Every structure is written in C-alpha cells, then in structure tokens.
mmCIF file of C-alpha atoms in Angstrom:
data_model
loop_
_atom_site.group_PDB
_atom_site.id
_atom_site.type_symbol
_atom_site.label_atom_id
_atom_site.label_comp_id
_atom_site.label_asym_id
_atom_site.label_seq_id
_atom_site.Cartn_x
_atom_site.Cartn_y
_atom_site.Cartn_z
ATOM 1 C CA MET U 251 18.138 7.684 -55.632
ATOM 2 C CA GLU U 252 17.372 7.021 -52.037
ATOM 3 C CA GLN U 253 19.554 4.681 -50.034
ATOM 4 C CA GLN U 254 18.184 1.502 -48.472
ATOM 5 C CA ASP U 255 17.889 1.250 -44.660
ATOM 6 C CA LYS U 256 21.016 -0.156 -43.094
ATOM 7 C CA PRO U 257 22.437 -0.420 -39.573
ATOM 8 C CA VAL U 258 24.626 2.344 -38.286
ATOM 9 C CA LYS U 259 28.268 1.268 -38.641
ATOM 10 C CA ALA U 260 30.484 0.962 -35.604
ATOM 11 C CA THR U 261 32.822 3.614 -36.962
ATOM 12 C CA GLU U 262 29.915 6.012 -37.274
ATOM 13 C CA LYS U 263 29.224 5.715 -33.511
ATOM 14 C CA LYS U 264 32.772 6.618 -32.588
ATOM 15 C CA ILE U 265 32.867 9.286 -29.878
ATOM 16 C CA SER U 266 35.772 11.682 -29.758
ATOM 17 C CA ARG U 267 38.182 11.865 -26.792
ATOM 18 C CA ARG U 268 37.020 15.452 -26.202
ATOM 19 C CA THR U 269 33.415 14.332 -25.774
ATOM 20 C CA LEU U 270 34.473 11.519 -23.448
ATOM 21 C CA LEU U 271 36.220 14.060 -21.231
ATOM 22 C CA GLY U 272 32.886 15.800 -20.920
ATOM 23 C CA GLY U 273 31.605 19.339 -20.736
ATOM 24 C CA ALA U 274 33.463 20.680 -23.758
ATOM 25 C CA LEU U 275 30.784 20.091 -26.359
ATOM 26 C CA ALA U 276 27.198 21.244 -26.093
ATOM 27 C CA THR U 277 26.153 18.701 -28.698
ATOM 28 C CA ALA U 278 27.716 16.010 -30.797
ATOM 29 C CA ILE U 279 26.720 15.541 -34.437
ATOM 30 C CA LEU U 280 26.050 11.891 -35.245
ATOM 31 C CA PRO U 281 24.871 10.356 -38.530
ATOM 32 C CA VAL U 282 21.862 8.040 -38.164
ATOM 33 C CA THR U 283 19.665 6.093 -40.539
ATOM 34 C CA SER U 284 16.174 7.496 -40.942
ATOM 35 C CA VAL U 285 13.003 5.558 -41.620
ATOM 36 C CA PHE U 286 12.975 7.352 -44.973
ATOM 37 C CA ALA U 287 16.123 5.523 -45.980
ATOM 38 C CA LYS U 288 18.580 8.387 -46.067
ATOM 39 C CA TYR U 289 21.154 9.794 -43.760
ATOM 40 C CA ILE U 290 20.367 12.864 -41.709
ATOM 41 C CA GLN U 291 22.320 14.617 -39.018
ATOM 42 C CA VAL U 292 20.842 15.340 -35.633
ATOM 43 C CA GLY U 293 22.118 17.130 -32.549
ATOM 44 C CA VAL U 294 22.477 14.859 -29.557
ATOM 45 C CA PRO U 295 22.805 16.636 -26.203
ATOM 46 C CA ALA U 296 26.050 15.784 -24.466
ATOM 47 C CA ILE U 297 25.686 14.145 -21.073
ATOM 48 C CA PRO U 298 26.026 16.849 -18.365
ATOM 49 C CA ASP U 299 29.077 16.373 -16.171
ATOM 50 C CA PRO U 300 28.127 17.079 -12.503
ATOM 51 C CA THR U 301 31.799 17.536 -11.613
ATOM 52 C CA LYS U 302 32.068 20.667 -13.785
ATOM 53 C CA GLN U 303 29.605 22.942 -12.000
ATOM 54 C CA PRO U 304 28.152 23.291 -8.485
ATOM 55 C CA GLY U 305 24.709 21.914 -7.883
ATOM 56 C CA PRO U 306 21.699 23.680 -6.359
ATOM 57 C CA LEU U 307 21.956 24.942 -2.788
ATOM 58 C CA PRO U 308 19.896 23.406 0.051
ATOM 59 C CA GLY U 309 16.172 24.125 -0.092
ATOM 60 C CA LYS U 310 13.391 24.273 2.511
ATOM 61 C CA VAL U 311 12.064 20.865 1.476
ATOM 62 C CA GLY U 312 13.636 17.943 -0.308
ATOM 63 C CA THR U 313 12.851 16.787 -3.813
ATOM 64 C CA ARG U 314 13.039 13.484 -5.618
ATOM 65 C CA SER U 315 15.575 12.949 -8.344
ATOM 66 C CA PRO U 316 14.144 14.014 -11.715
ATOM 67 C CA PHE U 317 14.969 10.479 -12.827
ATOM 68 C CA GLU U 318 12.574 8.971 -10.247
ATOM 69 C CA SER U 319 8.848 9.579 -10.579
ATOM 70 C CA PRO U 320 6.735 7.276 -8.375
ATOM 71 C CA VAL U 321 3.165 8.561 -8.332
ATOM 72 C CA LYS U 322 -0.164 7.539 -6.888
ATOM 73 C CA LYS U 323 -2.907 6.395 -9.228
ATOM 74 C CA PRO U 324 -5.956 8.519 -8.372
ATOM 75 C CA SER U 325 -9.671 8.082 -9.032
ATOM 76 C CA ASP U 326 -12.624 10.131 -7.764
ATOM 77 C CA ILE U 327 -12.618 8.461 -4.349
ATOM 78 C CA SER U 328 -9.200 6.924 -3.874
ATOM 79 C CA SER U 329 -5.598 6.802 -4.964
ATOM 80 C CA ARG U 330 -3.281 3.813 -5.044
ATOM 81 C CA THR U 331 0.277 3.418 -3.801
ATOM 82 C CA PRO U 332 2.928 2.424 -6.403
ATOM 83 C CA LEU U 333 4.088 -0.611 -4.403
ATOM 84 C CA GLN U 334 6.206 -1.849 -7.334
ATOM 85 C CA ASP U 335 8.363 1.299 -7.084
ATOM 86 C CA LEU U 336 9.201 1.020 -3.356
ATOM 87 C CA TYR U 337 12.296 -0.597 -1.868
ATOM 88 C CA SER U 338 11.224 -1.154 1.728
ATOM 89 C CA THR U 339 8.076 -1.535 3.791
ATOM 90 C CA ILE U 340 7.712 2.154 4.680
ATOM 91 C CA THR U 341 5.542 4.144 2.282
ATOM 92 C CA PRO U 342 6.650 7.772 1.750
ATOM 93 C CA SER U 343 3.904 9.950 3.220
ATOM 94 C CA ASP U 344 3.038 11.567 -0.097
ATOM 95 C CA LEU U 345 2.587 8.138 -1.704
ATOM 96 C CA HIS U 346 0.302 6.698 1.007
ATOM 97 C CA PHE U 347 -2.953 5.506 -0.539
ATOM 98 C CA GLU U 348 -6.127 7.566 -0.004
ATOM 99 C CA ARG U 349 -9.756 6.580 0.376
ATOM 100 C CA HIS U 350 -12.375 9.084 1.387
ATOM 101 C CA HIS U 351 -16.124 9.516 1.021
ATOM 102 C CA ALA U 352 -16.399 13.292 0.514
ATOM 103 C CA GLY U 353 -12.965 14.702 -0.224
ATOM 104 C CA VAL U 354 -10.283 16.025 2.102
ATOM 105 C CA PRO U 355 -11.476 18.601 4.672
ATOM 106 C CA SER U 356 -9.373 21.595 5.686
ATOM 107 C CA ILE U 357 -9.154 21.695 9.493
ATOM 108 C CA ASP U 358 -7.394 24.397 11.486
ATOM 109 C CA PRO U 359 -5.325 22.604 14.157
ATOM 110 C CA ASN U 360 -5.908 25.543 16.526
ATOM 111 C CA GLN U 361 -9.682 25.000 16.268
ATOM 112 C CA TYR U 362 -9.534 21.206 16.426
ATOM 113 C CA GLU U 363 -11.367 19.370 19.228
ATOM 114 C CA LEU U 364 -11.984 15.701 19.987
ATOM 115 C CA LEU U 365 -15.074 15.046 22.111
ATOM 116 C CA ILE U 366 -15.300 11.755 24.060
ATOM 117 C CA HIS U 367 -18.573 11.092 25.849
ATOM 118 C CA GLY U 368 -21.252 8.467 26.496
ATOM 119 C CA MET U 369 -20.700 5.786 29.137
ATOM 120 C CA VAL U 370 -17.900 7.618 30.942
ATOM 121 C CA GLU U 371 -17.565 9.305 34.332
ATOM 122 C CA ARG U 372 -16.091 12.519 32.908
ATOM 123 C CA PRO U 373 -16.946 13.521 29.302
ATOM 124 C CA MET U 374 -14.125 15.639 27.901
ATOM 125 C CA LYS U 375 -12.967 17.643 24.910
ATOM 126 C CA PHE U 376 -9.328 17.466 23.904
ATOM 127 C CA SER U 377 -7.518 20.016 21.766
ATOM 128 C CA LEU U 378 -4.585 18.929 19.608
ATOM 129 C CA HIS U 379 -2.324 20.518 22.196
ATOM 130 C CA ASP U 380 -3.997 18.421 24.932
ATOM 131 C CA LEU U 381 -3.453 15.198 22.957
ATOM 132 C CA LYS U 382 0.233 15.978 22.515
ATOM 133 C CA ARG U 383 0.667 16.468 26.281
ATOM 134 C CA PHE U 384 -0.112 12.790 26.968
ATOM 135 C CA PRO U 385 2.685 10.182 26.858
ATOM 136 C CA SER U 386 3.249 9.363 23.199
ATOM 137 C CA VAL U 387 3.784 6.061 21.420
ATOM 138 C CA THR U 388 5.281 5.308 17.997
ATOM 139 C CA ARG U 389 4.574 2.129 16.064
ATOM 140 C CA THR U 390 4.855 0.914 12.492
ATOM 141 C CA CYS U 391 1.838 -0.771 10.911
ATOM 142 C CA PHE U 392 -0.055 -1.001 7.658
ATOM 143 C CA ILE U 393 -3.494 0.320 6.726
ATOM 144 C CA GLU U 394 -5.457 -1.488 4.023
ATOM 145 C CA CYS U 395 -8.808 -0.720 2.394
ATOM 146 C CA ALA U 396 -11.345 -3.550 2.780
ATOM 147 C CA GLY U 397 -11.940 -3.408 -0.980
ATOM 148 C CA ASN U 398 -8.289 -3.772 -1.950
ATOM 149 C CA PHE U 399 -8.608 -6.141 -4.915
ATOM 150 C CA ARG U 400 -8.691 -5.699 -8.684
ATOM 151 C CA THR U 401 -8.356 -8.202 -11.537
ATOM 152 C CA GLY U 402 -9.454 -8.640 -15.146
ATOM 153 C CA LYS U 403 -6.569 -8.122 -17.584
ATOM 154 C CA GLU U 404 -2.913 -8.987 -18.106
ATOM 155 C CA ASP U 405 -1.557 -5.442 -18.231
ATOM 156 C CA MET U 406 -2.171 -4.609 -14.570
ATOM 157 C CA THR U 407 0.486 -3.393 -12.176
ATOM 158 C CA VAL U 408 0.808 -4.226 -8.477
ATOM 159 C CA GLN U 409 -0.457 -0.701 -7.869
ATOM 160 C CA GLU U 410 -3.647 -1.382 -9.831
ATOM 161 C CA ILE U 411 -4.256 -4.812 -8.301
ATOM 162 C CA LEU U 412 -3.789 -3.964 -4.596
ATOM 163 C CA GLY U 413 -2.384 -0.456 -4.229
ATOM 164 C CA LEU U 414 -4.882 0.338 -1.461
ATOM 165 C CA THR U 415 -2.434 -0.638 1.259
ATOM 166 C CA SER U 416 0.435 1.410 2.647
ATOM 167 C CA GLN U 417 2.602 1.468 5.734
ATOM 168 C CA SER U 418 3.843 4.315 7.931
ATOM 169 C CA GLU U 419 5.454 4.965 11.280
ATOM 170 C CA TRP U 420 2.648 6.532 13.326
ATOM 171 C CA THR U 421 2.958 8.609 16.501
ATOM 172 C CA GLY U 422 0.219 9.565 18.931
ATOM 173 C CA VAL U 423 -1.468 8.679 22.214
ATOM 174 C CA MET U 424 -2.934 5.307 23.147
ATOM 175 C CA LEU U 425 -6.726 5.439 23.238
ATOM 176 C CA SER U 426 -6.623 3.391 26.451
ATOM 177 C CA THR U 427 -4.726 6.285 28.077
ATOM 178 C CA LEU U 428 -7.573 8.681 27.268
ATOM 179 C CA PHE U 429 -10.201 6.162 28.353
ATOM 180 C CA ARG U 430 -8.558 5.842 31.769
ATOM 181 C CA GLU U 431 -8.582 9.622 32.057
ATOM 182 C CA LEU U 432 -12.342 9.638 31.352
ATOM 183 C CA GLY U 433 -13.284 6.686 33.553
ATOM 184 C CA VAL U 434 -15.041 4.349 31.108
ATOM 185 C CA ASP U 435 -18.007 2.383 32.452
ATOM 186 C CA PRO U 436 -16.997 -1.301 32.794
ATOM 187 C CA LYS U 437 -20.285 -2.258 31.118
ATOM 188 C CA ALA U 438 -19.324 -0.447 27.901
ATOM 189 C CA THR U 439 -18.647 -2.792 24.972
ATOM 190 C CA TRP U 440 -18.564 -0.542 21.880
ATOM 191 C CA PHE U 441 -17.651 2.963 20.843
ATOM 192 C CA LEU U 442 -18.578 5.115 17.878
ATOM 193 C CA ALA U 443 -15.830 6.897 15.943
ATOM 194 C CA GLU U 444 -16.949 9.917 13.908
ATOM 195 C CA GLY U 445 -14.953 11.841 11.311
ATOM 196 C CA GLY U 446 -15.000 15.577 10.663
ATOM 197 C CA ASP U 447 -15.256 15.287 6.875
ATOM 198 C CA ALA U 448 -18.290 16.237 4.744
ATOM 199 C CA ALA U 449 -19.488 12.607 4.815
ATOM 200 C CA VAL U 450 -19.252 12.503 8.637
ATOM 201 C CA LEU U 451 -18.040 8.907 8.340
ATOM 202 C CA THR U 452 -18.935 6.837 11.396
ATOM 203 C CA ARG U 453 -18.031 3.307 12.457
ATOM 204 C CA SER U 454 -18.872 1.151 15.480
ATOM 205 C CA ILE U 455 -15.793 -0.346 17.121
ATOM 206 C CA PRO U 456 -15.683 -3.033 19.846
ATOM 207 C CA ILE U 457 -14.190 -1.435 22.929
ATOM 208 C CA ARG U 458 -11.707 -4.304 23.368
ATOM 209 C CA LYS U 459 -9.728 -2.778 20.484
ATOM 210 C CA ALA U 460 -9.379 0.461 22.473
ATOM 211 C CA TRP U 461 -7.905 -1.418 25.431
ATOM 212 C CA ASP U 462 -5.675 -3.468 23.124
ATOM 213 C CA ASP U 463 -3.733 -1.257 20.691
ATOM 214 C CA ALA U 464 -5.910 1.584 19.314
ATOM 215 C CA MET U 465 -4.263 5.006 19.019
ATOM 216 C CA ILE U 466 -5.126 8.613 18.236
ATOM 217 C CA VAL U 467 -2.275 9.593 15.906
ATOM 218 C CA TYR U 468 -1.122 13.065 14.894
ATOM 219 C CA ALA U 469 2.223 12.255 13.223
ATOM 220 C CA GLN U 470 3.264 10.094 10.292
ATOM 221 C CA ASN U 471 6.819 9.172 9.323
ATOM 222 C CA GLY U 472 8.244 11.824 11.627
ATOM 223 C CA GLU U 473 6.103 14.778 10.520
ATOM 224 C CA ALA U 474 2.572 16.021 11.138
ATOM 225 C CA ILE U 475 0.068 13.663 9.625
ATOM 226 C CA ARG U 476 -0.879 14.646 6.069
ATOM 227 C CA PRO U 477 -4.355 16.152 5.365
ATOM 228 C CA GLU U 478 -5.171 13.185 3.108
ATOM 229 C CA GLN U 479 -4.428 10.909 6.064
ATOM 230 C CA GLY U 480 -6.608 12.694 8.605
ATOM 231 C CA TYR U 481 -4.839 15.874 9.715
ATOM 232 C CA PRO U 482 -4.723 16.929 12.428
ATOM 233 C CA ALA U 483 -5.615 13.578 14.100
ATOM 234 C CA ARG U 484 -7.071 10.205 13.130
ATOM 235 C CA LEU U 485 -7.949 6.910 14.726
ATOM 236 C CA LEU U 486 -5.446 4.104 14.157
ATOM 237 C CA LEU U 487 -6.618 0.501 14.609
ATOM 238 C CA PRO U 488 -3.619 -1.675 13.659
ATOM 239 C CA GLY U 489 -4.571 -4.604 11.427
ATOM 240 C CA TRP U 490 -8.235 -3.592 10.989
ATOM 241 C CA GLU U 491 -9.884 -2.603 7.718
ATOM 242 C CA GLY U 492 -9.033 0.911 6.585
ATOM 243 C CA ASN U 493 -12.442 2.572 6.941
ATOM 244 C CA THR U 494 -12.499 1.857 10.690
ATOM 245 C CA ASN U 495 -9.337 3.952 11.058
ATOM 246 C CA VAL U 496 -11.529 7.050 10.976
ATOM 247 C CA LYS U 497 -9.734 10.142 9.670
ATOM 248 C CA TRP U 498 -10.214 13.724 10.875
ATOM 249 C CA LEU U 499 -11.577 12.193 14.090
ATOM 250 C CA ARG U 500 -13.814 14.617 15.973
ATOM 251 C CA ARG U 501 -16.048 12.500 18.275
ATOM 252 C CA ILE U 502 -16.019 9.214 20.177
ATOM 253 C CA GLU U 503 -19.178 8.009 21.910
ATOM 254 C CA ILE U 504 -19.009 5.015 24.244
ATOM 255 C CA SER U 505 -21.933 2.603 24.607
ATOM 256 C CA ASP U 506 -22.944 -0.990 25.296
ATOM 257 C CA ALA U 507 -24.068 -1.790 21.723
ATOM 258 C CA PRO U 508 -22.999 -1.158 18.109
ATOM 259 C CA TYR U 509 -24.645 1.759 16.312
ATOM 260 C CA PHE U 510 -25.341 0.198 12.860
ATOM 261 C CA THR U 511 -24.385 3.388 11.071
ATOM 262 C CA ARG U 512 -24.970 4.257 7.427
ATOM 263 C CA GLU U 513 -21.563 3.122 6.151
ATOM 264 C CA GLU U 514 -21.415 -0.156 8.072
ATOM 265 C CA THR U 515 -24.893 -1.259 6.921
ATOM 266 C CA SER U 516 -24.874 0.083 3.346
ATOM 267 C CA LYS U 517 -21.250 -0.526 2.361
ATOM 268 C CA TYR U 518 -19.237 -2.797 4.590
ATOM 269 C CA THR U 519 -21.789 -5.601 4.922
ATOM 270 C CA TYR U 520 -21.862 -8.459 2.406
ATOM 271 C CA PRO U 521 -23.145 -12.017 1.889
ATOM 272 C CA VAL U 522 -21.074 -15.109 2.701
ATOM 273 C CA LYS U 523 -22.943 -18.110 1.307
ATOM 274 C CA ASP U 524 -26.340 -18.082 3.072
ATOM 275 C CA LYS U 525 -25.327 -15.578 5.787
ATOM 276 C CA ILE U 526 -24.578 -11.856 6.014
ATOM 277 C CA ARG U 527 -21.115 -10.812 7.160
ATOM 278 C CA MET U 528 -20.947 -7.597 9.210
ATOM 279 C CA PHE U 529 -18.214 -6.152 11.412
ATOM 280 C CA SER U 530 -15.405 -8.107 9.722
ATOM 281 C CA PHE U 531 -12.629 -5.932 11.050
ATOM 282 C CA GLU U 532 -9.326 -7.829 10.799
ATOM 283 C CA MET U 533 -7.541 -7.902 7.449
ATOM 284 C CA ASP U 534 -6.605 -11.402 6.365
ATOM 285 C CA ALA U 535 -3.026 -12.452 5.621
ATOM 286 C CA ARG U 536 -1.830 -11.541 2.173
ATOM 287 C CA SER U 537 1.293 -11.337 0.013
ATOM 288 C CA ILE U 538 2.318 -10.281 -3.470
ATOM 289 C CA ILE U 539 5.484 -10.310 -5.542
ATOM 290 C CA THR U 540 6.417 -6.736 -6.469
ATOM 291 C CA TYR U 541 9.454 -7.715 -8.570
ATOM 292 C CA PRO U 542 9.323 -9.002 -11.190
ATOM 293 C CA SER U 543 5.825 -7.850 -12.092
ATOM 294 C CA PHE U 544 4.067 -6.085 -14.972
ATOM 295 C CA PRO U 545 5.382 -4.139 -16.918
ATOM 296 C CA GLN U 546 8.889 -5.251 -16.026
ATOM 297 C CA THR U 547 11.076 -7.432 -18.253
ATOM 298 C CA ILE U 548 13.656 -9.911 -16.979
ATOM 299 C CA GLU U 549 16.741 -11.573 -18.454
ATOM 300 C CA ARG U 550 17.942 -15.137 -18.125
ATOM 301 C CA GLY U 551 20.029 -15.900 -15.081
ATOM 302 C CA TRP U 552 19.792 -15.141 -11.384
ATOM 303 C CA ILE U 553 16.884 -12.970 -10.302
ATOM 304 C CA GLU U 554 15.932 -11.818 -6.811
ATOM 305 C CA ILE U 555 12.176 -12.189 -6.476
ATOM 306 C CA ARG U 556 10.921 -9.554 -4.006
ATOM 307 C CA GLY U 557 7.606 -8.698 -2.407
ATOM 308 C CA ILE U 558 5.633 -7.834 0.699
ATOM 309 C CA ALA U 559 3.431 -9.869 3.024
ATOM 310 C CA TRP U 560 1.249 -8.907 5.984
ATOM 311 C CA SER U 561 -1.503 -10.012 8.324
ATOM 312 C CA GLY U 562 -4.034 -8.080 10.386
ATOM 313 C CA ARG U 563 -3.937 -10.797 13.039
ATOM 314 C CA GLY U 564 -0.273 -10.629 14.001
ATOM 315 C CA LYS U 565 3.163 -11.425 12.587
ATOM 316 C CA VAL U 566 4.115 -13.021 9.309
ATOM 317 C CA VAL U 567 5.933 -16.288 10.066
ATOM 318 C CA LYS U 568 6.480 -17.698 6.584
ATOM 319 C CA VAL U 569 6.297 -16.693 2.929
ATOM 320 C CA GLU U 570 6.602 -19.319 0.211
ATOM 321 C CA VAL U 571 7.422 -18.630 -3.430
ATOM 322 C CA SER U 572 6.665 -20.887 -6.385
ATOM 323 C CA THR U 573 8.463 -20.450 -9.706
ATOM 324 C CA ASN U 574 6.625 -23.257 -11.518
ATOM 325 C CA ALA U 575 2.964 -22.237 -11.293
ATOM 326 C CA GLY U 576 2.382 -23.676 -7.834
ATOM 327 C CA LYS U 577 3.791 -27.182 -8.381
ATOM 328 C CA ASN U 578 6.546 -26.622 -5.813
ATOM 329 C CA TRP U 579 7.038 -24.020 -3.096
ATOM 330 C CA ASN U 580 10.260 -22.604 -1.622
ATOM 331 C CA GLU U 581 10.504 -20.691 1.634
ATOM 332 C CA ALA U 582 11.510 -17.071 1.077
ATOM 333 C CA ARG U 583 13.898 -15.050 3.265
ATOM 334 C CA LEU U 584 12.131 -12.508 5.497
ATOM 335 C CA GLN U 585 13.648 -9.085 6.153
ATOM 336 C CA ASP U 586 13.921 -8.029 9.811
ATOM 337 C CA PRO U 587 12.278 -6.461 11.687
ATOM 338 C CA ILE U 588 9.176 -8.618 11.438
ATOM 339 C CA LEU U 589 6.522 -6.574 13.221
ATOM 340 C CA GLU U 590 2.963 -7.341 14.255
ATOM 341 C CA LYS U 591 0.291 -6.164 11.808
ATOM 342 C CA ALA U 592 2.948 -4.750 9.517
ATOM 343 C CA HIS U 593 4.200 -5.204 5.975
ATOM 344 C CA THR U 594 7.102 -7.656 5.895
ATOM 345 C CA TYR U 595 9.589 -7.690 3.023
ATOM 346 C CA PHE U 596 10.541 -11.067 1.506
ATOM 347 C CA ARG U 597 13.158 -12.201 -1.016
ATOM 348 C CA HIS U 598 13.853 -15.385 -2.962
ATOM 349 C CA LEU U 599 16.770 -16.018 -5.320
ATOM 350 C CA TRP U 600 15.716 -17.728 -8.559
ATOM 351 C CA HIS U 601 17.596 -18.848 -11.667
ATOM 352 C CA TRP U 602 15.425 -18.324 -14.728
ATOM 353 C CA ASP U 603 16.310 -20.581 -17.683
ATOM 354 C CA GLY U 604 14.197 -18.686 -20.211
ATOM 355 C CA SER U 605 11.187 -20.994 -20.231
ATOM 356 C CA GLU U 606 7.622 -19.727 -19.803
ATOM 357 C CA THR U 607 6.307 -20.107 -16.275
ATOM 358 C CA GLU U 608 4.291 -18.514 -13.465
ATOM 359 C CA ILE U 609 5.633 -17.096 -10.216
ATOM 360 C CA LEU U 610 3.496 -16.588 -7.116
ATOM 361 C CA SER U 611 3.700 -16.217 -3.349
ATOM 362 C CA ARG U 612 1.647 -17.198 -0.318
ATOM 363 C CA VAL U 613 1.986 -16.161 3.329
ATOM 364 C CA THR U 614 1.299 -17.893 6.636
ATOM 365 C CA ASP U 615 0.769 -15.793 9.785
ATOM 366 C CA GLU U 616 1.332 -16.630 13.438
ATOM 367 C CA THR U 617 -2.268 -17.848 13.857
ATOM 368 C CA GLY U 618 -1.535 -20.610 11.320
ATOM 369 C CA TYR U 619 -3.683 -18.991 8.607
ATOM 370 C CA THR U 620 -2.313 -19.484 5.082
ATOM 371 C CA GLN U 621 -3.246 -17.200 2.196
ATOM 372 C CA PRO U 622 -5.822 -19.015 0.030
ATOM 373 C CA THR U 623 -6.215 -19.365 -3.712
ATOM 374 C CA LEU U 624 -9.198 -17.690 -5.381
ATOM 375 C CA LYS U 625 -10.865 -21.100 -5.755
ATOM 376 C CA GLN U 626 -10.487 -21.762 -2.029
ATOM 377 C CA LEU U 627 -12.051 -18.353 -1.273
ATOM 378 C CA ILE U 628 -15.028 -19.074 -3.549
ATOM 379 C CA ASP U 629 -15.465 -22.548 -2.049
ATOM 380 C CA ALA U 630 -15.555 -21.006 1.439
ATOM 381 C CA ARG U 631 -17.682 -17.919 0.709
ATOM 382 C CA GLY U 632 -19.788 -18.844 -2.295
ATOM 383 C CA LYS U 633 -19.859 -17.531 -5.872
ATOM 384 C CA ASP U 634 -21.437 -14.206 -4.867
ATOM 385 C CA ILE U 635 -18.190 -13.308 -3.185
ATOM 386 C CA GLY U 636 -18.280 -9.512 -3.577
ATOM 387 C CA GLY U 637 -15.172 -7.370 -3.383
ATOM 388 C CA TYR U 638 -14.367 -7.026 0.316
ATOM 389 C CA HIS U 639 -11.601 -8.900 2.165
ATOM 390 C CA MET U 640 -10.335 -10.512 -1.014
ATOM 391 C CA ASN U 641 -6.818 -11.849 -0.460
ATOM 392 C CA PRO U 642 -6.157 -14.581 -3.047
ATOM 393 C CA VAL U 643 -2.737 -15.813 -4.098
ATOM 394 C CA THR U 644 -1.631 -13.646 -7.049
ATOM 395 C CA ALA U 645 0.326 -15.046 -10.006
ATOM 396 C CA TRP U 646 2.584 -13.375 -12.548
ATOM 397 C CA ARG U 647 3.154 -15.038 -15.925
ATOM 398 C CA VAL U 648 6.743 -14.904 -17.220
ATOM 399 C CA LYS U 649 6.895 -15.156 -20.999
ATOM 400 C CA ARG U 650 9.777 -16.560 -23.047
ATOM 401 C CA ASP U 651 10.832 -13.069 -24.129
ATOM 402 C CA GLY U 652 11.157 -12.014 -20.479
ATOM 403 C CA ASN U 653 7.991 -9.931 -20.346
ATOM 404 C CA VAL U 654 6.033 -10.302 -17.102
ATOM 405 C CA VAL U 655 2.232 -9.969 -17.093
ATOM 406 C CA PHE U 656 -0.516 -10.424 -14.532
ATOM 407 C CA LYS U 657 -2.525 -13.661 -14.567
ATOM 408 C CA PRO U 658 -6.145 -12.501 -14.086
ATOM 409 C CA GLU U 659 -8.678 -14.881 -12.549
ATOM 410 C CA ASN U 660 -12.352 -14.060 -12.877
ATOM 411 C CA HIS U 661 -14.515 -14.720 -9.830
ATOM 412 C CA LYS U 662 -17.966 -13.664 -11.036
#
C-alpha cells in the first residue's frame, strides 16, 4: 500500500559532520517524499568547497560568474539592455543596447576613412590613426532610442519597457576640433552625418551641436568601441535621440540647410495634435524604478527602492518616489556624480507593511521640466501620440504576496 504524502521530517534532513566539513563526499543520499506518495532516494551533489582545490589560472579575457547571466533581449532590429540587472549607471559594453537598420557592418580599421566636406575651406579625409592624433576627450553620457517605450501587460520587465537606453564612458575627439581644422564657413547651419552600414543611415544635424559638445568617438568603457556600437568610429551627440548618433560614421557634409533624408522624413517625423513634429532631437527627462520591479518579489520590512533618471537637456536635480500610487511624493537620494545628459542613480528607503500598493518615480531636470504622466502627454500631444519621445511616469504594482508587476496604461 502506498504511503500518503507527508512533509520531510527534520531528522531526515540532518547533515553529517563529514558533509559539513566539505569535500569528502561526492554526494549525500537524502530521503524525500515523491509526488507518487512513496519514499525514494536521490543523489544530491555536495556543495563544492573552493578552499580544497586551486581555481582556473588567469585568461586572456575576463568572464562573468556562472551564477550571473545578464543578457540583452534581441529582436531583428534591436536588442535591449537588462537595466534591472545592473548596479550602477555604467552599462557593460557587451550589454549596451543596439538599434540598426541593416545589421552590423564589418569595417577594417586600417581602411577606415572619414570624409568632411561641403561649406569648408579645406575638405579632408581622416583615417582612424589621424583621429587618434588629435587631443582626446572622455565623457560619460547616455544614448537612448527615440522609440524607447513599451507597454501592454503586467509581466513586463524594465528591460522590455525601456531597455533601449544605455550609458558608457566614451573617448574620442571633439567635432569642433575637426571643424576648426577644416575652416567651416560661418554661414553654415547644418551638417549631414552618414553611416557606413548597408542602410547608409543619414541624419541632418544643426551645426550648433557640433560647436557645443558633439564628438567622434572610437573608444567605449576603456576599450575600442564595439562593432555593434559603430566600430571603428561613431558620432556622439550627448542627450540627443539615438539615431542621430550615427554609427560607422564615414561622411560629414556641411551646408546651410537640412537635407530631409529618407530616415528623418519616413521614420522620425510624427504628428503632435494638428502639427507635424520633425527634428525633435533632445531626449526628455525620464526615470524608472529598477528595484523592485517585475519579476522580483519583496518581503515585509525595509526596502531600498532603486532606479535611474536622466535628461537630454542637462542634469537631474530631483527624483521623487511615491509608495502610495501617487498620493504623496518623497524626495529620493541621488548618487554622485550627477553628470549632464547622463543616467543618475537614485535610492529611497521604504518600509513595506504588506498592503497592496503602487510605487512610481518622477524626475525634474535643471530646466525645470518634470516627467509627465501618460495622461499629461496625451493632453499635450493628442490621442494619436505615436511611439517616439514617450517618457511617462511608470508604475509598479506591489501585491499582498510581495509579487511586483508592471502597471500597463494603454494610450491608443
């Protein structure tokens, strides 16, 4: 006769002194209760003791712990950064989001050339070696895709909702340095940036950005820029929408008017009420809580709410966190350094009493702009709001059992 299911007794879990000392037993034999209501014996691997044998010797490149597995979430045209798995504002280079229009080209750095021409005194071609001979600059800033917004269901991670933003430490030469070398015509007001990929992505850029803080970058987080990020060199426009940061940059043409290229008229143009919005370069201020978030589970007691905030128009000056669905707001603590046009880490200590609630964050930047709700965005832009430059306040619903889920809000 089969036995009925019953819990494993405490005495049956007893572990011998020899096993506790480690390394002596390959496996321990423990009795457990099966779903078929009878006892079976299974081999349970003993926990390896790292003090009993030397580890691997140094390798040519580092590896992540086998217990850590952050990965990007790829589609045919993009991949998303696992923001919920990161502990600071710097994105590891191999986890930086991707967005491209015709795949990743393979470019020999020894054959690479950047042509700059148009309204200049001296048109020039620069090799990668030439670019590296100019005085270099390093700065930390984020890049964000203009279409960085997803919603629709509760089981969505931070990565799925807005994983098309990442941050790196970039090194290269200021574009203004090259422009002075060329002698740019004072009447010039725009320049065209052209990529060397199969799509030959092109964007028109106001020349004021070149004189302000634009860079040609060839390094990322201390190493050569990755192919997915524009190897061997890309344009970097801090705070501006991702597609204007043209990767695999091969040509810059300077003029006194925008070019109205294929991508900027067919893709990055959209209606705002009764008008058409074009050349909307700066990314609006935004924030999101990365912990706790789906699919994490929390326990009653003190919890450190954590997240990131940023603005394409300058520095973050304040992040507020609500733990009661927006009824009250508390100012979060910002992690130094707080850099211009960069992800800023924020923290807020919260005591959860076990009741169901919603937690959310909103950021204010140094221009006085405060992150809007989705309703405020629709009121300002109209119901046909599209998917570009969406930066609404994002809420997480905390259930009584501690499970955290996304609170989707439909906008169409």
